[in-house]
mmCIF file of C-alpha atoms and ligand atoms in Angstrom:
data_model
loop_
_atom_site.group_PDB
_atom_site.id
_atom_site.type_symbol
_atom_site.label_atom_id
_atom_site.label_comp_id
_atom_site.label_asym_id
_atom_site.label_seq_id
_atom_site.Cartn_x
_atom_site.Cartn_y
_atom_site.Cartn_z
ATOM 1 C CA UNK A 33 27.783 -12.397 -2.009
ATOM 2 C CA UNK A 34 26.655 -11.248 -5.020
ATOM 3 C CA UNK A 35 23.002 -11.899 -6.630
ATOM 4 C CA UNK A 36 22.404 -12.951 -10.099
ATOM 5 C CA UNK A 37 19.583 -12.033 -12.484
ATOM 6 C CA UNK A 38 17.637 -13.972 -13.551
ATOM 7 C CA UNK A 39 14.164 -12.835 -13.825
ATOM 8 C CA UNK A 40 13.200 -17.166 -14.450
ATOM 9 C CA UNK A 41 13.961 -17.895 -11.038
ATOM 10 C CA UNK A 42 11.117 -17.555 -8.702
ATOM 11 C CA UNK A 43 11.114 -15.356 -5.632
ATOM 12 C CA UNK A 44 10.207 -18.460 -3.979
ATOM 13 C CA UNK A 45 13.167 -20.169 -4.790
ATOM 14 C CA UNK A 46 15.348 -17.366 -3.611
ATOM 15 C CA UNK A 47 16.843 -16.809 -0.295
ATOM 16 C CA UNK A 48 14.067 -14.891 2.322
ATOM 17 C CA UNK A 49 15.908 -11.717 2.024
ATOM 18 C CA UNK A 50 15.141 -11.093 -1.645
ATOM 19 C CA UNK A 51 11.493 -10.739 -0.717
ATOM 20 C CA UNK A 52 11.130 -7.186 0.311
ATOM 21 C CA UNK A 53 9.525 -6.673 4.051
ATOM 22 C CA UNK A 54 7.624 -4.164 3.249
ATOM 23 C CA UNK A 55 5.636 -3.613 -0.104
ATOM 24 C CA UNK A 56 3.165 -0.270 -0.911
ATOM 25 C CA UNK A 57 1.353 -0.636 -3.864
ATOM 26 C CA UNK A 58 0.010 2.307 -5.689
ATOM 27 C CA UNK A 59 -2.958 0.664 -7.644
ATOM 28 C CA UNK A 60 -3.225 2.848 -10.627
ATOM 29 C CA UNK A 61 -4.795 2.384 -14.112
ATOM 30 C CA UNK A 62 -8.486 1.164 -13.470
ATOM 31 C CA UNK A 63 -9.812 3.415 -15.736
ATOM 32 C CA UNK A 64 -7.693 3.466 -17.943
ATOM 33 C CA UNK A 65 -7.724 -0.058 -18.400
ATOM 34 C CA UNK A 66 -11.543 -0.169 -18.850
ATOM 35 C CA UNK A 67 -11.519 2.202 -20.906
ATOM 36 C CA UNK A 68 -9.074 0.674 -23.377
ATOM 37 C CA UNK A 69 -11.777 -2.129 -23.419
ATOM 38 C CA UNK A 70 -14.740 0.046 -23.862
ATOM 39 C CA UNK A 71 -15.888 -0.034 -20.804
ATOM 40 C CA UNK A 72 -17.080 2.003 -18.300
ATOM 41 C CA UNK A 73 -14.519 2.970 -15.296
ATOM 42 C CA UNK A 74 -16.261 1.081 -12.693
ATOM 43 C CA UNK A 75 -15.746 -1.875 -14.646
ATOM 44 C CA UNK A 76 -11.702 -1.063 -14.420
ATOM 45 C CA UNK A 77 -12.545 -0.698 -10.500
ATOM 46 C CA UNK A 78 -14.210 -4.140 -10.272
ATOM 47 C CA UNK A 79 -11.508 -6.014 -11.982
ATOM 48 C CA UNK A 80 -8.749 -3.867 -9.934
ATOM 49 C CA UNK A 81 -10.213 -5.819 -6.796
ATOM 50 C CA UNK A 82 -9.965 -9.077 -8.141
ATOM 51 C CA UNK A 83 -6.269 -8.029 -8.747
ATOM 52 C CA UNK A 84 -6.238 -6.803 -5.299
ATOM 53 C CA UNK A 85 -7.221 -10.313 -4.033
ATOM 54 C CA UNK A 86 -4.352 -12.133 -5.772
ATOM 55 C CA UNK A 87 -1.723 -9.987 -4.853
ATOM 56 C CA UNK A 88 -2.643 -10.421 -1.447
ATOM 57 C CA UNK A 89 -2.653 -13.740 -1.612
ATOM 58 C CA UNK A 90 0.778 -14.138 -3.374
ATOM 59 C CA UNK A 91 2.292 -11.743 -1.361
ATOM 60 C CA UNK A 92 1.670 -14.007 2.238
ATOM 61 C CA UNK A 93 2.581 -16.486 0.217
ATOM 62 C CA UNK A 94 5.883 -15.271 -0.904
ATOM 63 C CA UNK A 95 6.675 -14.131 2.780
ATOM 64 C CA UNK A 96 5.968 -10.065 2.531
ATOM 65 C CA UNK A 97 5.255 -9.344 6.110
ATOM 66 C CA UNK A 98 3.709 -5.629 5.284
ATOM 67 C CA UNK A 99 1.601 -5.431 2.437
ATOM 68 C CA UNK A 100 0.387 -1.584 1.867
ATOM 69 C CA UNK A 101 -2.119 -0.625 -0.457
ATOM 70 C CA UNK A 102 -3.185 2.755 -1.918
ATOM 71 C CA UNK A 103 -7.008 2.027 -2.078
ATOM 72 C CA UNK A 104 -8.275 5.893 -1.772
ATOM 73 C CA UNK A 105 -6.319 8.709 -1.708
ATOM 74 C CA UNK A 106 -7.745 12.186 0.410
ATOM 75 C CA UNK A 107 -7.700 14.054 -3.068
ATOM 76 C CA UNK A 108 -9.452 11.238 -4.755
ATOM 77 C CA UNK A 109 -13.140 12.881 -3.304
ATOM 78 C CA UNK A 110 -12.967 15.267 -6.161
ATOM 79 C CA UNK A 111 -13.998 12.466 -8.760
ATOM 80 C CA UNK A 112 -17.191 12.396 -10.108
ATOM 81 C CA UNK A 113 -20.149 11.664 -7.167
ATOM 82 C CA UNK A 114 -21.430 8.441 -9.108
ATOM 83 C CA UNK A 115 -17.412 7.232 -8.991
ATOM 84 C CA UNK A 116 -16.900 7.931 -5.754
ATOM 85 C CA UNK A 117 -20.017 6.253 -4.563
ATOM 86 C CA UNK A 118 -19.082 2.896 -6.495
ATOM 87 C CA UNK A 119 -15.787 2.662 -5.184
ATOM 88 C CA UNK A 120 -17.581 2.980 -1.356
ATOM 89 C CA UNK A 121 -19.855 -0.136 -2.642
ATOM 90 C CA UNK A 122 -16.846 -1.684 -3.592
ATOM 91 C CA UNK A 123 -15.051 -1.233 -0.294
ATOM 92 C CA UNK A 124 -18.265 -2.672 1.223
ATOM 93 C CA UNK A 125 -18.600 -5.563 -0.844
ATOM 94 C CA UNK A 126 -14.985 -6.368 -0.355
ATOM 95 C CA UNK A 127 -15.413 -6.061 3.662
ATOM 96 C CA UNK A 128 -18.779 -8.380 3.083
ATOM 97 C CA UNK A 129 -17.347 -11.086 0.942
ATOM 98 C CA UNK A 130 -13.317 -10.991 1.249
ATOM 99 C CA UNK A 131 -12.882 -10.442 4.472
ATOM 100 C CA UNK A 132 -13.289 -13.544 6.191
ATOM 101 C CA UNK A 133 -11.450 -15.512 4.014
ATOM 102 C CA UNK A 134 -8.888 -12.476 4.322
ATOM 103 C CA UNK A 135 -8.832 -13.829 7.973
ATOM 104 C CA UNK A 136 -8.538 -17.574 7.508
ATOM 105 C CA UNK A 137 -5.439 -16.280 5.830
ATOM 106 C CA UNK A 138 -3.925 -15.236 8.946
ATOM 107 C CA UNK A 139 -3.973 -11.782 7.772
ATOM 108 C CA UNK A 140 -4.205 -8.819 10.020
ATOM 109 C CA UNK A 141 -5.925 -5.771 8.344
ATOM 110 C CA UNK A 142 -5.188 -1.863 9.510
ATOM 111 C CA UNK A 143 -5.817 1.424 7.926
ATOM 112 C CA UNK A 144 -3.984 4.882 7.886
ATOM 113 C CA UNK A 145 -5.606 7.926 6.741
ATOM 114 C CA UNK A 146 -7.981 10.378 7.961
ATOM 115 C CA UNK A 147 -10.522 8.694 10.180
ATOM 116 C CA UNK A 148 -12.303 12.307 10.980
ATOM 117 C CA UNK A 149 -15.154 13.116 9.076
ATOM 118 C CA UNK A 150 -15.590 9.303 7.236
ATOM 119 C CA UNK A 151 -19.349 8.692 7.058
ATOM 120 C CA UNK A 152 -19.667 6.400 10.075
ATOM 121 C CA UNK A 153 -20.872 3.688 8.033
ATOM 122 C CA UNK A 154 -17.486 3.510 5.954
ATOM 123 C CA UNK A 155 -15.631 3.454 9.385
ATOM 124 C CA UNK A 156 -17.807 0.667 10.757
ATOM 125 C CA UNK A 157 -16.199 -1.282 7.854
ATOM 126 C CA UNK A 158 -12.516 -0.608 8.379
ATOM 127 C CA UNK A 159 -13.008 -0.185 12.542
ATOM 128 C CA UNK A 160 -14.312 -3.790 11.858
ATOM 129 C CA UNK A 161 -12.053 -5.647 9.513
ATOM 130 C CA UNK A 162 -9.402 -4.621 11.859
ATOM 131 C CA UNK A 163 -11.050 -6.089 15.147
ATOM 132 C CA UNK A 164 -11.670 -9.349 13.411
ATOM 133 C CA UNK A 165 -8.290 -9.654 12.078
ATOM 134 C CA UNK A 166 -6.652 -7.624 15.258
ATOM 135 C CA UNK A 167 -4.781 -10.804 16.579
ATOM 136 C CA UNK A 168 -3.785 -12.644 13.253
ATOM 137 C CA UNK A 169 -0.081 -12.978 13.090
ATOM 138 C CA UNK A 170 0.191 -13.613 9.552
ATOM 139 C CA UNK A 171 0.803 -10.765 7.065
ATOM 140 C CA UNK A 172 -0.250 -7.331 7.717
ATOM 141 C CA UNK A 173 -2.315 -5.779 4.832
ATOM 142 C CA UNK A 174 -2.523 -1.707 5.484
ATOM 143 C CA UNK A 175 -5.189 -0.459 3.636
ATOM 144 C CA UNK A 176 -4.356 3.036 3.033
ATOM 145 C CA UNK A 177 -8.025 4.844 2.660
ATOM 146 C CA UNK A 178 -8.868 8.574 2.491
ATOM 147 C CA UNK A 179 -4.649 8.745 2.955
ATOM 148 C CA UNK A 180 -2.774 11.724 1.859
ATOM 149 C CA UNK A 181 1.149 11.765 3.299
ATOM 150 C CA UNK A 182 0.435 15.849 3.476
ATOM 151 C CA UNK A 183 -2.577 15.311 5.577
ATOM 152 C CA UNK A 184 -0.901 12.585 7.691
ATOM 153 C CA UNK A 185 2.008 14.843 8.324
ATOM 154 C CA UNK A 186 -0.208 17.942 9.023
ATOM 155 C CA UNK A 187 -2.123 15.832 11.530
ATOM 156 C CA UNK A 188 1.305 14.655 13.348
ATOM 157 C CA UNK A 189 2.493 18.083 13.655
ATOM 158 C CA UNK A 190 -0.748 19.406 15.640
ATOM 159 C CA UNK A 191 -0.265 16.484 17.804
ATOM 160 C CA UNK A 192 3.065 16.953 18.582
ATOM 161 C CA UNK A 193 2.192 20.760 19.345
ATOM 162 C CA UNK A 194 -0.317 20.088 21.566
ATOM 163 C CA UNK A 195 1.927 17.790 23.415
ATOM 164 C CA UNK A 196 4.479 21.167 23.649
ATOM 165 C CA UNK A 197 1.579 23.602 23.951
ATOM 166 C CA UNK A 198 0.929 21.592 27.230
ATOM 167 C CA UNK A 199 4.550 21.340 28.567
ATOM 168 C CA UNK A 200 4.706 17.388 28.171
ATOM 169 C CA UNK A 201 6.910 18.198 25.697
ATOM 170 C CA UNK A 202 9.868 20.209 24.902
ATOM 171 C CA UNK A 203 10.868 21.634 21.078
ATOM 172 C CA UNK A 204 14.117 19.862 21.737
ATOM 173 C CA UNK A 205 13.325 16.293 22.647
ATOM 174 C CA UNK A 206 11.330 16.395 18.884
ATOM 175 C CA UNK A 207 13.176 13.855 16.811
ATOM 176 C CA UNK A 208 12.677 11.847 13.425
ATOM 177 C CA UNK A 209 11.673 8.856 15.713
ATOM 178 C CA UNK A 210 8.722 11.198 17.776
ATOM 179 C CA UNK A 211 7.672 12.171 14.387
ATOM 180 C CA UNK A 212 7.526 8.407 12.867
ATOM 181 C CA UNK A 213 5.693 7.166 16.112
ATOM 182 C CA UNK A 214 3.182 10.480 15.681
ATOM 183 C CA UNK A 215 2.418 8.970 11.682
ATOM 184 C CA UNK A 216 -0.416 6.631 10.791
ATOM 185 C CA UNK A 217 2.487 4.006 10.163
ATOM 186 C CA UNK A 218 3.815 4.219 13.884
ATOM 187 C CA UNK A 219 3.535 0.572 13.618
ATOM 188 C CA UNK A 220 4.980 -0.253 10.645
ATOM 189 C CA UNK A 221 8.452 -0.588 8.999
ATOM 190 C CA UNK A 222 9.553 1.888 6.389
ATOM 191 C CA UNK A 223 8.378 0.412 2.999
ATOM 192 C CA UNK A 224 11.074 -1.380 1.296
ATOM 193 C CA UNK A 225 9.658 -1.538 -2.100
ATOM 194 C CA UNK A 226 7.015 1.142 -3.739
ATOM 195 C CA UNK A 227 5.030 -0.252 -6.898
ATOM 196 C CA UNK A 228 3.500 2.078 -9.166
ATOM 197 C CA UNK A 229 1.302 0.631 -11.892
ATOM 198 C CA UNK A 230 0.114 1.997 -15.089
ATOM 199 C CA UNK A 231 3.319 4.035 -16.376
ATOM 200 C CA UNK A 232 2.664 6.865 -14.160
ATOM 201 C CA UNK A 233 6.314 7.728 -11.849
ATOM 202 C CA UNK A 234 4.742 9.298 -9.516
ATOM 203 C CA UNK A 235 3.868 9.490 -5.552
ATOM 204 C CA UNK A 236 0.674 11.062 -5.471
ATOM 205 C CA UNK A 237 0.881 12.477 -1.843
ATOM 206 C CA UNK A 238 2.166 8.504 -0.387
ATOM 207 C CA UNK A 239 4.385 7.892 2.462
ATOM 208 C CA UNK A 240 6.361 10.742 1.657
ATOM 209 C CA UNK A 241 8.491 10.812 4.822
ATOM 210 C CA UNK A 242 8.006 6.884 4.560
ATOM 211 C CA UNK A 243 9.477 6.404 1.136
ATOM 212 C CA UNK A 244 12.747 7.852 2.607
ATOM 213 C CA UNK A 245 14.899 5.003 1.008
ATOM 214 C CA UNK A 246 12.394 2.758 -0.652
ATOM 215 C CA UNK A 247 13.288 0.990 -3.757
ATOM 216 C CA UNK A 248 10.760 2.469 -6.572
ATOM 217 C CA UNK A 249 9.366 0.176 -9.173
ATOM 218 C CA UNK A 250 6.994 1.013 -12.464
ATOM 219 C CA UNK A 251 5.802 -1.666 -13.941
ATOM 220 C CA UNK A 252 4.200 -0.941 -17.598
ATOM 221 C CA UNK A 253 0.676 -2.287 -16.510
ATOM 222 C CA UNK A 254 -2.549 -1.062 -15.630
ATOM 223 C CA UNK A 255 -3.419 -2.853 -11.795
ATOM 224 C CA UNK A 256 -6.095 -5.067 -13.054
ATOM 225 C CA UNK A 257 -3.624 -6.851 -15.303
ATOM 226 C CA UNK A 258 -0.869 -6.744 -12.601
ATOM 227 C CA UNK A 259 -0.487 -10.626 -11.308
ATOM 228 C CA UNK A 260 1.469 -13.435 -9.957
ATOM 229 C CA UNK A 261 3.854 -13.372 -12.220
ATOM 230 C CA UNK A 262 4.253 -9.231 -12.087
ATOM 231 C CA UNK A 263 4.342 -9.523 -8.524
ATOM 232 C CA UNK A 264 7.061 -11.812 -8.752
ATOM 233 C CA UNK A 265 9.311 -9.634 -11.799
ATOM 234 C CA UNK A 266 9.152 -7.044 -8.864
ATOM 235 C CA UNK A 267 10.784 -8.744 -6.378
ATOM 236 C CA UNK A 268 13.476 -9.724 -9.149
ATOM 237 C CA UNK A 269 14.164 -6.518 -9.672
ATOM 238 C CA UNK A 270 14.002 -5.346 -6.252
ATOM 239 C CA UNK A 271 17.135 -8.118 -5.281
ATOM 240 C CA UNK A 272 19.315 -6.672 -7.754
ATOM 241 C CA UNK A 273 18.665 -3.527 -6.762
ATOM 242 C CA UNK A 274 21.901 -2.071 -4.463
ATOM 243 C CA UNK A 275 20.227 -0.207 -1.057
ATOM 244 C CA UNK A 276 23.200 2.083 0.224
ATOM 245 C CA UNK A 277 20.848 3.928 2.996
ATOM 246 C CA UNK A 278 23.828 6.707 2.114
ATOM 247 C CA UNK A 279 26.590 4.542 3.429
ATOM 248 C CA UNK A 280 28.860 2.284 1.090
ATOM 249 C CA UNK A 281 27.416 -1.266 -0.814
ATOM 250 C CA UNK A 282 27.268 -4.195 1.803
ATOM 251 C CA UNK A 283 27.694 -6.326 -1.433
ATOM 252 C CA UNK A 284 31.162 -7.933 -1.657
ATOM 253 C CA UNK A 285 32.849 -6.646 -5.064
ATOM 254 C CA UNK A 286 32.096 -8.751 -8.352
HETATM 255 C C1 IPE B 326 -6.724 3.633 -9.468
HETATM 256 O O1 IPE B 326 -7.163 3.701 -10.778
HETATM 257 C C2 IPE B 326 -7.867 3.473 -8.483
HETATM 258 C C3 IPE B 326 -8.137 4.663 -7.664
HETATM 259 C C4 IPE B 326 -7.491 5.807 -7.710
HETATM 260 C C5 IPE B 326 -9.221 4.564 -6.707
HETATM 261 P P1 IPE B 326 -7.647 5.051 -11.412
HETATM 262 O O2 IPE B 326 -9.109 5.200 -11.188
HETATM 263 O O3 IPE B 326 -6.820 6.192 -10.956
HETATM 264 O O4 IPE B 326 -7.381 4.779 -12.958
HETATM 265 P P2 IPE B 326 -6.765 5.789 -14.008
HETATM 266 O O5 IPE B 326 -5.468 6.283 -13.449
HETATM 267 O O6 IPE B 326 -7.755 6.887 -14.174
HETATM 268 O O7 IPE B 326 -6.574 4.987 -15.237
HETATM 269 C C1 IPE B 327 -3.262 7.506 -6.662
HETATM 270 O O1 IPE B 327 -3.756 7.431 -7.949
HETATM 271 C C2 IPE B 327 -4.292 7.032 -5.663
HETATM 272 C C3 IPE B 327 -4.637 5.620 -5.701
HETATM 273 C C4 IPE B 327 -4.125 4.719 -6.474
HETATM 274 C C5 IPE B 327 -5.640 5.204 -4.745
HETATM 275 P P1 IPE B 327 -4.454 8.682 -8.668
HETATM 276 O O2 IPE B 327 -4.954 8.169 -9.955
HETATM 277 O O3 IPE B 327 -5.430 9.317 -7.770
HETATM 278 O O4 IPE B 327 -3.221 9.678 -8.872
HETATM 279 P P2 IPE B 327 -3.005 10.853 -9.925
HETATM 280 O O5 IPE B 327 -4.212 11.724 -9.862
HETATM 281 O O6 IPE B 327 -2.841 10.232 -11.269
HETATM 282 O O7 IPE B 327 -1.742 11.530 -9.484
HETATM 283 MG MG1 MG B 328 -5.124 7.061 -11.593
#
């Protein structure tokens, strides 16, 4: 079967499978965006969560069972102090004010990243939006906070040696699977689809061994003016696109 475009159909309208599984979202282009309006970054910040909040929204809607999202990256510390400490309040306020409503949604909340080190406050947080939300079986929204794939990685390996170091383990037995279950993501399907907002083509240290075969998208819009209807252009795109996973096309010939 083949599948037409036709970017005025809705994803809703579309069989289940067009709607990717698994969606990361790299938020980028706060600043940017504010300051295209004269305004100061923060303000970019604020109206990138009330993007945040649709997209989650439309994305249990549409049926995306994993819903990533690139919130703060490991290298993003080296911003300026007064940044950095708005985009904590922010987190906060979002935990405060979004988060039960977040869970009358059904939706179960996680994190990966580094957990060591986080100022216990900012733990509290995550440690509890994900007991409120631990038995929801609606969509799962991984909040990827003080994440960097290196990092992640790095921390997997040490595991994994001190599993061998202690003879629970042999060098052999290691395979892609022990290292997937050893990730942050052991949980979670590969992603199926990686957004990247504001222009920018690039990973910036994200599910690197994740991204294996994801579909990459790069849509020319700063994340606070990424909607609905973006959303929705994405997942138009992302059924036409042809996954081959290195084998042959599993689409019938036109
Ligand atoms: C993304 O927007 C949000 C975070 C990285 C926290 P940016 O703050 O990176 O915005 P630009 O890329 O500078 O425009
Ligand atoms: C990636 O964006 C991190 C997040 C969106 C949270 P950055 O703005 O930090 O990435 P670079 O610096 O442009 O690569
Ligand atoms: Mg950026």
């Amino acid at each position: 079967m083949t599948v037409t475009a036709d970017l005025n159909v809705s994803a809703r309208d579309k069989a289940p499978g067009d709607v990717p599984r698994h969606v990361a979202v790299i938020m980028d282009g706060n600043g940017r965006w504010a300051v295209q309006r004269g305004l100061p970054r923060t303000e970019g910040h604020r109206a990138g969560v009330a993007a945040l909040r649709r997209i989650v929204r439309h994305s249990a809607a549409r049926g995306v069972e994993f819903l990533t999202l690139f919130s703060f990256s490991s290298e993003n510390w080296s911003r300026p102090a007064a940044e950095v400490g708005f985009l904590m309040s922010l987190l906060h306020r979002f935990v405060r004010r979004d988060l039960a409503e977040v869970h009358r949604q059904g939706v179960r909340v996680t994190m990966i990243g580094e957990r060591e080190g986080l100022e216990p406050s900012i733990l509290g947080l995550i440690l509890e939006a994900e007991e409120l939300t631990r038995n929801n079986t609606g969509m799962t929204l991984v909040v990827a906070f003080n994440y960097g794939s290196r990092n992640e990685i790095l921390r997997a390996t040490r595991k994994l040696a001190v599993r061998v170091a202690a003879g629970e383990l042999s060098p052999g037995e290691i395979d892609e699977a022990t290292i997937s279950a050893n990730l942050d993501t052991a949980d979670l399907p590969d992603p199926d689809l990686i957004i990247r907002t504001s222009g920018e083509q690039r990973l910036s240290n994200f599910l690197l061994w994740q991204a294996a075969y994801a579909e990459f998208y790069f849509p020319d819009l700063h994340w606070p003016d990424f909607d609905e209807h973006a959303l929705d252009e994405a997942f138009a795109a992302y059924a036409e696109r042809d996954r081959r996973f290195g084998g042959l096309s599993a689409k019938v010939a036109r």
